[in-house]
């Protein structure tokens, strides 16, 4: 049964969703914290397959259709195709720049706190070929000798930094803003500046589409809510690559509203019972009880 207009479509969380490695949660936490304390750059961990962003980046199902579906949703809402787009926290998915260009999108902006985009040209050529197989016409990358050449051919640009990096994007110029499980990794004190910057660059009639995970990233529940901000927002958790901001859906929606957006959840994955740690969430987090059954949500955001 379809819910009334404006209400989210709720689905049960699949069994084993985001469960991670088969080990006790505390063991995984201890190992992650210990590895994070070692003087090893994050890039070195990713080079050996740990702390990687964008798992399955070259999965054919992730190359064309997710981007095409977002463009279609914008067209349904706005009555026209989008042009300028911005992806927040793309990680390796910058490699979809040829797909974006093949869809007629551009300029394409990518914002990330670190440069995790491939420098090798092969992933971009694979994405271009996936677009071609989907009946699109990607840019010709045969003359590209560097990633910079590829991005230029796709009318795309990678911005590395925090919200201040969006100063490079003209005000009111972006039709479509989206992110895939990135907003939960934005630090609490950086979320308001980021959303304010997104409001500045979003065009009148623009649309934001954001997928947000609310579960912990070691076992798929809410065990991370045991810890208060004094520890969880500290360096040890960040170095271990475990940080997610502990915010619930209602807090994320309120942050969008404070930035000048109208935001709603269009779809949610919901547990039958809250997956809280023994003793419940730490009182300093300030979670609303209704958020404790929500594992994941898809948000639609428009300028208010």
mmCIF file of C-alpha atoms in Angstrom, residues 79-267:
data_model
loop_
_atom_site.group_PDB
_atom_site.id
_atom_site.type_symbol
_atom_site.label_atom_id
_atom_site.label_comp_id
_atom_site.label_asym_id
_atom_site.label_seq_id
_atom_site.Cartn_x
_atom_site.Cartn_y
_atom_site.Cartn_z
ATOM 1 C CA UNK A 79 9.970 19.855 -15.715
ATOM 2 C CA UNK A 80 13.349 20.142 -17.408
ATOM 3 C CA UNK A 81 16.666 18.342 -17.461
ATOM 4 C CA UNK A 82 19.311 19.410 -14.928
ATOM 5 C CA UNK A 83 22.543 21.018 -16.016
ATOM 6 C CA UNK A 84 24.983 21.919 -13.251
ATOM 7 C CA UNK A 85 25.355 19.231 -10.579
ATOM 8 C CA UNK A 86 27.309 18.875 -7.352
ATOM 9 C CA UNK A 87 28.179 15.628 -5.601
ATOM 10 C CA UNK A 88 29.206 15.848 -1.946
ATOM 11 C CA UNK A 89 31.671 13.253 -0.676
ATOM 12 C CA UNK A 90 32.078 11.257 -3.889
ATOM 13 C CA UNK A 91 35.233 9.353 -2.897
ATOM 14 C CA UNK A 92 36.245 7.239 -5.882
ATOM 15 C CA UNK A 93 32.947 7.933 -7.644
ATOM 16 C CA UNK A 94 34.510 10.956 -9.325
ATOM 17 C CA UNK A 95 35.244 8.296 -11.941
ATOM 18 C CA UNK A 96 31.604 8.716 -13.076
ATOM 19 C CA UNK A 97 32.455 12.106 -14.612
ATOM 20 C CA UNK A 98 32.245 10.660 -18.165
ATOM 21 C CA UNK A 99 28.774 9.313 -17.357
ATOM 22 C CA UNK A 100 27.643 12.710 -16.088
ATOM 23 C CA UNK A 101 28.901 14.335 -19.284
ATOM 24 C CA UNK A 102 27.195 11.667 -21.398
ATOM 25 C CA UNK A 103 23.921 12.475 -19.621
ATOM 26 C CA UNK A 104 24.301 16.112 -20.650
ATOM 27 C CA UNK A 105 25.183 17.312 -17.153
ATOM 28 C CA UNK A 106 27.646 20.097 -16.636
ATOM 29 C CA UNK A 107 29.414 21.777 -15.146
ATOM 30 C CA UNK A 108 29.926 18.923 -12.708
ATOM 31 C CA UNK A 109 31.354 19.754 -9.286
ATOM 32 C CA UNK A 110 32.713 17.273 -6.757
ATOM 33 C CA UNK A 111 33.376 18.259 -3.137
ATOM 34 C CA UNK A 112 35.366 16.023 -0.813
ATOM 35 C CA UNK A 113 37.457 16.532 2.310
ATOM 36 C CA UNK A 114 40.280 14.511 0.764
ATOM 37 C CA UNK A 115 41.293 13.450 -2.708
ATOM 38 C CA UNK A 116 40.187 9.813 -3.035
ATOM 39 C CA UNK A 117 39.480 9.948 -6.753
ATOM 40 C CA UNK A 118 41.432 7.560 -8.999
ATOM 41 C CA UNK A 119 44.468 9.019 -10.719
ATOM 42 C CA UNK A 120 44.787 6.111 -13.102
ATOM 43 C CA UNK A 121 42.745 6.698 -16.248
ATOM 44 C CA UNK A 122 41.393 3.155 -16.612
ATOM 45 C CA UNK A 123 38.381 3.605 -14.263
ATOM 46 C CA UNK A 124 37.249 6.698 -16.176
ATOM 47 C CA UNK A 125 37.483 4.833 -19.465
ATOM 48 C CA UNK A 126 35.489 1.939 -17.973
ATOM 49 C CA UNK A 127 32.800 4.412 -16.915
ATOM 50 C CA UNK A 128 32.789 5.974 -20.386
ATOM 51 C CA UNK A 129 32.348 2.543 -21.940
ATOM 52 C CA UNK A 130 29.476 1.777 -19.534
ATOM 53 C CA UNK A 131 27.782 4.984 -20.698
ATOM 54 C CA UNK A 132 28.313 3.985 -24.320
ATOM 55 C CA UNK A 133 26.766 0.564 -23.691
ATOM 56 C CA UNK A 134 23.778 2.326 -22.138
ATOM 57 C CA UNK A 135 23.190 4.164 -25.411
ATOM 58 C CA UNK A 136 24.802 7.450 -24.336
ATOM 59 C CA UNK A 137 27.616 9.387 -25.976
ATOM 60 C CA UNK A 138 30.443 10.053 -23.512
ATOM 61 C CA UNK A 139 33.285 12.488 -24.234
ATOM 62 C CA UNK A 140 36.277 11.181 -26.168
ATOM 63 C CA UNK A 141 39.007 10.397 -23.626
ATOM 64 C CA UNK A 142 41.523 8.997 -26.112
ATOM 65 C CA UNK A 143 43.677 12.119 -25.987
ATOM 66 C CA UNK A 144 43.671 12.408 -22.187
ATOM 67 C CA UNK A 145 47.018 11.879 -20.497
ATOM 68 C CA UNK A 146 46.031 12.700 -16.908
ATOM 69 C CA UNK A 147 43.063 12.816 -14.578
ATOM 70 C CA UNK A 148 43.003 16.575 -15.007
ATOM 71 C CA UNK A 149 42.578 16.061 -18.754
ATOM 72 C CA UNK A 150 39.676 13.659 -18.142
ATOM 73 C CA UNK A 151 37.880 16.037 -15.813
ATOM 74 C CA UNK A 152 38.376 18.912 -18.234
ATOM 75 C CA UNK A 153 36.945 16.792 -21.080
ATOM 76 C CA UNK A 154 33.903 16.106 -18.878
ATOM 77 C CA UNK A 155 33.471 19.738 -17.766
ATOM 78 C CA UNK A 156 34.064 18.515 -14.214
ATOM 79 C CA UNK A 157 36.091 19.824 -11.301
ATOM 80 C CA UNK A 158 37.125 18.268 -7.994
ATOM 81 C CA UNK A 159 37.150 20.599 -4.972
ATOM 82 C CA UNK A 160 39.091 19.311 -1.966
ATOM 83 C CA UNK A 161 38.364 20.782 1.451
ATOM 84 C CA UNK A 162 35.493 21.731 3.714
ATOM 85 C CA UNK A 163 32.489 23.982 3.074
ATOM 86 C CA UNK A 164 34.807 26.874 2.235
ATOM 87 C CA UNK A 165 35.858 25.061 -0.953
ATOM 88 C CA UNK A 166 32.372 25.687 -2.355
ATOM 89 C CA UNK A 167 33.325 29.363 -2.715
ATOM 90 C CA UNK A 168 34.555 28.296 -6.168
ATOM 91 C CA UNK A 169 30.962 27.470 -7.208
ATOM 92 C CA UNK A 170 28.859 30.439 -8.382
ATOM 93 C CA UNK A 171 25.895 31.299 -6.171
ATOM 94 C CA UNK A 172 22.544 29.896 -7.283
ATOM 95 C CA UNK A 173 24.100 27.910 -10.112
ATOM 96 C CA UNK A 174 23.602 24.238 -9.196
ATOM 97 C CA UNK A 175 20.437 22.427 -10.250
ATOM 98 C CA UNK A 176 21.077 19.068 -8.606
ATOM 99 C CA UNK A 177 23.021 18.356 -5.394
ATOM 100 C CA UNK A 178 23.422 14.795 -4.187
ATOM 101 C CA UNK A 179 25.377 12.571 -1.849
ATOM 102 C CA UNK A 180 25.595 8.857 -1.174
ATOM 103 C CA UNK A 181 26.039 8.003 2.520
ATOM 104 C CA UNK A 182 28.296 11.020 3.065
ATOM 105 C CA UNK A 183 26.380 13.418 5.332
ATOM 106 C CA UNK A 184 26.658 11.118 8.342
ATOM 107 C CA UNK A 185 30.443 11.495 8.141
ATOM 108 C CA UNK A 186 30.348 15.296 8.316
ATOM 109 C CA UNK A 187 31.444 16.432 11.760
ATOM 110 C CA UNK A 188 28.685 17.937 13.879
ATOM 111 C CA UNK A 189 30.299 21.367 13.948
ATOM 112 C CA UNK A 190 30.834 21.337 10.163
ATOM 113 C CA UNK A 191 27.299 20.300 9.156
ATOM 114 C CA UNK A 192 25.672 23.733 9.504
ATOM 115 C CA UNK A 193 28.428 25.501 7.488
ATOM 116 C CA UNK A 194 28.209 22.807 4.807
ATOM 117 C CA UNK A 195 24.438 23.081 4.457
ATOM 118 C CA UNK A 196 24.661 26.886 4.408
ATOM 119 C CA UNK A 197 27.186 26.618 1.572
ATOM 120 C CA UNK A 198 24.907 24.190 -0.288
ATOM 121 C CA UNK A 199 22.030 26.632 0.109
ATOM 122 C CA UNK A 200 24.164 29.397 -1.410
ATOM 123 C CA UNK A 201 25.053 27.422 -4.523
ATOM 124 C CA UNK A 202 21.649 25.750 -5.075
ATOM 125 C CA UNK A 203 19.660 27.308 -7.907
ATOM 126 C CA UNK A 204 16.057 28.443 -7.448
ATOM 127 C CA UNK A 205 14.047 25.315 -8.149
ATOM 128 C CA UNK A 206 17.097 23.165 -7.399
ATOM 129 C CA UNK A 207 16.879 19.724 -5.833
ATOM 130 C CA UNK A 208 18.998 17.834 -3.325
ATOM 131 C CA UNK A 209 18.950 14.030 -3.165
ATOM 132 C CA UNK A 210 20.834 12.546 -0.233
ATOM 133 C CA UNK A 211 21.135 8.962 1.017
ATOM 134 C CA UNK A 212 22.086 8.922 4.709
ATOM 135 C CA UNK A 213 23.089 5.980 6.893
ATOM 136 C CA UNK A 214 22.340 6.225 10.604
ATOM 137 C CA UNK A 215 23.727 2.868 11.714
ATOM 138 C CA UNK A 216 27.175 2.376 13.178
ATOM 139 C CA UNK A 217 29.855 1.322 10.734
ATOM 140 C CA UNK A 218 31.072 -1.769 12.567
ATOM 141 C CA UNK A 219 27.939 -3.833 12.949
ATOM 142 C CA UNK A 220 24.954 -2.134 11.376
ATOM 143 C CA UNK A 221 23.206 -1.275 14.664
ATOM 144 C CA UNK A 222 23.462 1.747 16.929
ATOM 145 C CA UNK A 223 26.228 0.623 19.263
ATOM 146 C CA UNK A 224 28.213 3.776 18.560
ATOM 147 C CA UNK A 225 25.574 5.761 20.439
ATOM 148 C CA UNK A 226 26.974 4.394 23.689
ATOM 149 C CA UNK A 227 29.764 6.979 23.486
ATOM 150 C CA UNK A 228 29.356 10.658 24.270
ATOM 151 C CA UNK A 229 30.728 13.408 22.022
ATOM 152 C CA UNK A 230 33.721 13.948 24.313
ATOM 153 C CA UNK A 231 35.162 10.637 23.071
ATOM 154 C CA UNK A 232 33.387 10.034 19.783
ATOM 155 C CA UNK A 233 34.254 13.435 18.303
ATOM 156 C CA UNK A 234 37.892 13.045 19.320
ATOM 157 C CA UNK A 235 40.969 12.202 17.291
ATOM 158 C CA UNK A 236 41.069 8.475 18.078
ATOM 159 C CA UNK A 237 37.751 7.731 16.353
ATOM 160 C CA UNK A 238 38.600 9.965 13.390
ATOM 161 C CA UNK A 239 42.015 8.340 12.905
ATOM 162 C CA UNK A 240 40.383 4.910 12.979
ATOM 163 C CA UNK A 241 38.058 5.867 10.126
ATOM 164 C CA UNK A 242 35.001 5.169 12.288
ATOM 165 C CA UNK A 243 33.534 8.632 12.597
ATOM 166 C CA UNK A 244 29.860 9.197 11.928
ATOM 167 C CA UNK A 245 28.179 12.121 13.603
ATOM 168 C CA UNK A 246 25.573 10.213 15.701
ATOM 169 C CA UNK A 247 22.798 12.482 14.430
ATOM 170 C CA UNK A 248 19.328 11.060 13.865
ATOM 171 C CA UNK A 249 16.986 11.701 10.967
ATOM 172 C CA UNK A 250 15.040 14.429 12.774
ATOM 173 C CA UNK A 251 18.282 16.267 13.559
ATOM 174 C CA UNK A 252 19.454 16.075 9.942
ATOM 175 C CA UNK A 253 16.098 17.389 8.695
ATOM 176 C CA UNK A 254 16.207 20.208 11.260
ATOM 177 C CA UNK A 255 19.714 21.154 10.109
ATOM 178 C CA UNK A 256 18.508 21.424 6.511
ATOM 179 C CA UNK A 257 15.575 23.576 7.640
ATOM 180 C CA UNK A 258 17.893 25.881 9.590
ATOM 181 C CA UNK A 259 19.973 26.333 6.421
ATOM 182 C CA UNK A 260 16.940 27.470 4.418
ATOM 183 C CA UNK A 261 15.805 24.198 2.844
ATOM 184 C CA UNK A 262 12.583 22.232 2.884
ATOM 185 C CA UNK A 263 13.604 18.618 3.462
ATOM 186 C CA UNK A 264 11.750 15.340 3.788
ATOM 187 C CA UNK A 265 12.533 11.647 3.900
ATOM 188 C CA UNK A 266 11.132 9.908 0.831
ATOM 189 C CA UNK A 267 12.241 6.387 1.840
#
